[in-house]
Structure formats: structure tokens, C-alpha cells
Amino acid sequence: MIEIIKFEREHLNDVYAIEEDSFSIPWSKHELEKDAFENKLSIYLLALFEGEVAGYVGMWHVVNEGHITNIAVKKEYRGNGIGDKLIKQLINIAIEKEMIGITLEVRMNNAPAQKLYANNGFKIEGLRKNYYKDTKEDAIIMWRYL
């Protein structure tokens, strides 16, 4: 069973472990903590799979738009619909907050993530050249208008 809850400080170590394991340039634990708990623009959700922290998502609510900053699912839980549930819940929150849309950047070669976003109504709207510092890979800009 997947449960989506608010990310609380008690989950920080578990979320940071997922962050480190998921990204080639992970946010530091301090950056993650500061963004999740001190940034007034941030909305963070957590996915529990059978009671265990299995994934998380963060979004900034800037004026009337949402910007997904990060989303990650623990490797052993990928393919169980956790990312999908996190995105759907963010979309619901964005609708409740009367945002006009949600945007994000995704690596050009990250087909699974692109498919997840496309399945949730996100469309390709642009490209950021050399966006990722580690590989100089381009980022695809995707939007879901609400």
C-alpha cells in the first residue's frame, strides 16, 4: 500500500539517502532540509510503501506556478506507481492553490521520467542547453497546464 503524506523533519535521513542514491549531483542534506522546512515557497510530499519511506517530491509555489525541484523513488520500489502517485498529489495541490501550471526540467536521456511526466499530462515546451553540470547534458522543459 502506498500512502502520500507531508514530508516531516523526522524523515530527513531517509529522504536524503534516496536523494544521494538517485542523483549524480544530489542536493546536500543541509540544502534539502533548508528547502523542505524553511523555504516558504516549498511543498514537499513523501511516499510510504508499507510504512517505509519509498520516495519524495518537492515543488516551489512561485506566484501562480509550480516548479518541481526534485522527485525520487528508492530503487527497490521503482515500478510500483510511487512516482505517479506523488505527481498526481502535487497536481491536486496545484489545482487547490489555483496554480496555472507546473513545470520541471528532466535530463534528455531520462526516458522513464519523461514517460512518467507525459502520462500525467506534461508536454515538452523547451530545452535548456548544457543544463546539467556533471555531463553538460541538455534538459527538457516540460509543463502541465491546469
GROMACS .gro file of C-alpha atoms in nm:
model
  146
    1MET     CA    1   0.000   0.000   0.000
    2ILE     CA    2   0.126   0.347  -0.094
    3GLU     CA    3   0.048   0.640   0.134
    4ILE     CA    4   0.131   1.001   0.044
    5ILE     CA    5   0.200   1.225   0.344
    6LYS     CA    6   0.364   1.558   0.423
    7PHE     CA    7   0.743   1.537   0.449
    8GLU     CA    8   0.833   1.591   0.816
    9ARG     CA    9   1.175   1.652   0.968
   10GLU     CA   10   1.181   1.301   1.115
   11HIS     CA   11   1.202   1.166   0.758
   12LEU     CA   12   1.505   1.373   0.657
   13ASN     CA   13   1.767   1.097   0.686
   14ASP     CA   14   1.557   0.853   0.480
   15VAL     CA   15   1.483   1.115   0.214
   16TYR     CA   16   1.846   1.221   0.197
   17ALA     CA   17   1.953   0.858   0.146
   18ILE     CA   18   1.714   0.837  -0.152
   19GLU     CA   19   1.846   1.170  -0.286
   20GLU     CA   20   2.207   1.051  -0.266
   21ASP     CA   21   2.129   0.720  -0.430
   22SER     CA   22   1.921   0.872  -0.710
   23PHE     CA   23   2.118   1.167  -0.845
   24SER     CA   24   2.469   1.216  -0.979
   25ILE     CA   25   2.467   1.565  -0.825
   26PRO     CA   26   2.246   1.526  -0.516
   27TRP     CA   27   2.140   1.815  -0.300
   28SER     CA   28   2.330   1.824   0.029
   29LYS     CA   29   2.141   1.718   0.339
   30HIS     CA   30   2.154   2.081   0.456
   31GLU     CA   31   2.013   2.211   0.124
   32LEU     CA   32   1.732   1.956   0.134
   33GLU     CA   33   1.649   2.035   0.495
   34LYS     CA   34   1.655   2.410   0.437
   35ASP     CA   35   1.437   2.388   0.127
   36ALA     CA   36   1.183   2.149   0.278
   37PHE     CA   37   1.144   2.320   0.614
   38GLU     CA   38   1.250   2.684   0.579
   39ASN     CA   39   1.156   2.782   0.223
   40LYS     CA   40   0.805   2.926   0.243
   41LEU     CA   41   0.755   2.853  -0.129
   42SER     CA   42   0.822   2.479  -0.091
   43ILE     CA   43   0.576   2.193  -0.082
   44TYR     CA   44   0.725   1.852  -0.005
   45LEU     CA   45   0.548   1.518  -0.003
   46LEU     CA   46   0.665   1.175   0.099
   47ALA     CA   47   0.557   0.830  -0.018
   48LEU     CA   48   0.538   0.545   0.228
   49PHE     CA   49   0.529   0.193   0.086
   50GLU     CA   50   0.405  -0.049   0.351
   51GLY     CA   51   0.519   0.203   0.613
   52GLU     CA   52   0.871   0.256   0.474
   53VAL     CA   53   0.991   0.583   0.318
   54ALA     CA   54   0.999   0.497  -0.052
   55GLY     CA   55   1.007   0.831  -0.234
   56TYR     CA   56   0.955   1.204  -0.218
   57VAL     CA   57   0.882   1.509  -0.429
   58GLY     CA   58   0.941   1.880  -0.385
   59MET     CA   59   0.780   2.174  -0.560
   60TRP     CA   60   0.811   2.551  -0.530
   61HIS     CA   61   0.490   2.755  -0.549
   62VAL     CA   62   0.607   3.076  -0.717
   63VAL     CA   63   0.333   3.335  -0.773
   64ASN     CA   64   0.080   3.123  -0.967
   65GLU     CA   65   0.304   2.842  -1.094
   66GLY     CA   66   0.456   2.526  -0.954
   67HIS     CA   67   0.813   2.421  -1.024
   68ILE     CA   68   0.904   2.062  -0.940
   69THR     CA   69   1.253   2.076  -0.792
   70ASN     CA   70   1.312   1.709  -0.725
   71ILE     CA   71   1.143   1.373  -0.727
   72ALA     CA   72   1.299   1.039  -0.646
   73VAL     CA   73   1.190   0.688  -0.561
   74LYS     CA   74   1.404   0.436  -0.378
   75LYS     CA   75   1.548   0.197  -0.637
   76GLU     CA   76   1.389  -0.117  -0.495
   77TYR     CA   77   1.043   0.044  -0.510
   78ARG     CA   78   1.056   0.182  -0.864
   79GLY     CA   79   0.788   0.047  -1.095
   80ASN     CA   80   0.524   0.032  -0.820
   81GLY     CA   81   0.343   0.355  -0.913
   82ILE     CA   82   0.501   0.561  -0.635
   83GLY     CA   83   0.629   0.840  -0.862
   84ASP     CA   84   0.289   0.852  -1.031
   85LYS     CA   85   0.106   0.892  -0.700
   86LEU     CA   86   0.346   1.167  -0.589
   87ILE     CA   87   0.295   1.361  -0.915
   88LYS     CA   88  -0.083   1.319  -0.902
   89GLN     CA   89  -0.093   1.451  -0.546
   90LEU     CA   90   0.120   1.752  -0.646
   91ILE     CA   91  -0.119   1.822  -0.933
   92ASN     CA   92  -0.412   1.811  -0.688
   93ILE     CA   93  -0.234   2.056  -0.457
   94ALA     CA   94  -0.157   2.287  -0.751
   95ILE     CA   95  -0.524   2.285  -0.852
   96GLU     CA   96  -0.630   2.360  -0.491
   97LYS     CA   97  -0.384   2.651  -0.482
   98GLU     CA   98  -0.515   2.776  -0.819
   99MET     CA   99  -0.181   2.750  -0.997
  100ILE     CA  100  -0.191   2.791  -1.373
  101GLY     CA  101   0.056   2.509  -1.430
  102ILE     CA  102   0.351   2.305  -1.314
  103THR     CA  103   0.692   2.293  -1.480
  104LEU     CA  104   1.010   2.089  -1.443
  105GLU     CA  105   1.338   2.005  -1.612
  106VAL     CA  106   1.432   1.647  -1.694
  107ARG     CA  107   1.750   1.501  -1.842
  108MET     CA  108   1.737   1.440  -2.215
  109ASN     CA  109   1.830   1.071  -2.162
  110ASN     CA  110   1.590   1.002  -1.873
  111ALA     CA  111   1.317   0.828  -2.072
  112PRO     CA  112   1.142   0.668  -1.769
  113ALA     CA  113   1.097   1.008  -1.602
  114GLN     CA  114   0.980   1.168  -1.928
  115LYS     CA  115   0.722   0.890  -1.965
  116LEU     CA  116   0.600   0.942  -1.607
  117TYR     CA  117   0.552   1.313  -1.670
  118ALA     CA  118   0.390   1.263  -2.012
  119ASN     CA  119   0.148   1.010  -1.860
  120ASN     CA  120   0.047   1.285  -1.617
  121GLY     CA  121  -0.023   1.543  -1.885
  122PHE     CA  122   0.315   1.718  -1.905
  123LYS     CA  123   0.420   1.834  -2.251
  124ILE     CA  124   0.762   1.931  -2.385
  125GLU     CA  125   0.784   2.310  -2.407
  126GLY     CA  126   1.153   2.380  -2.448
  127LEU     CA  127   1.516   2.290  -2.393
  128ARG     CA  128   1.790   2.414  -2.161
  129LYS     CA  129   2.127   2.360  -2.329
  130ASN     CA  130   2.409   2.217  -2.113
  131TYR     CA  131   2.183   2.233  -1.805
  132TYR     CA  132   2.340   1.950  -1.604
  133LYS     CA  133   2.683   2.039  -1.469
  134ASP     CA  134   2.812   1.683  -1.440
  135THR     CA  135   2.758   1.580  -1.804
  136LYS     CA  136   2.668   1.908  -1.979
  137GLU     CA  137   2.354   1.725  -2.085
  138ASP     CA  138   2.057   1.926  -2.205
  139ALA     CA  139   1.737   1.943  -2.001
  140ILE     CA  140   1.392   1.912  -2.150
  141ILE     CA  141   1.148   2.166  -2.008
  142MET     CA  142   0.803   2.017  -1.953
  143TRP     CA  143   0.479   2.187  -1.849
  144ARG     CA  144   0.143   2.067  -1.728
  145TYR     CA  145  -0.111   2.346  -1.761
  146LEU     CA  146  -0.403   2.329  -1.522
   0.00000   0.00000   0.00000
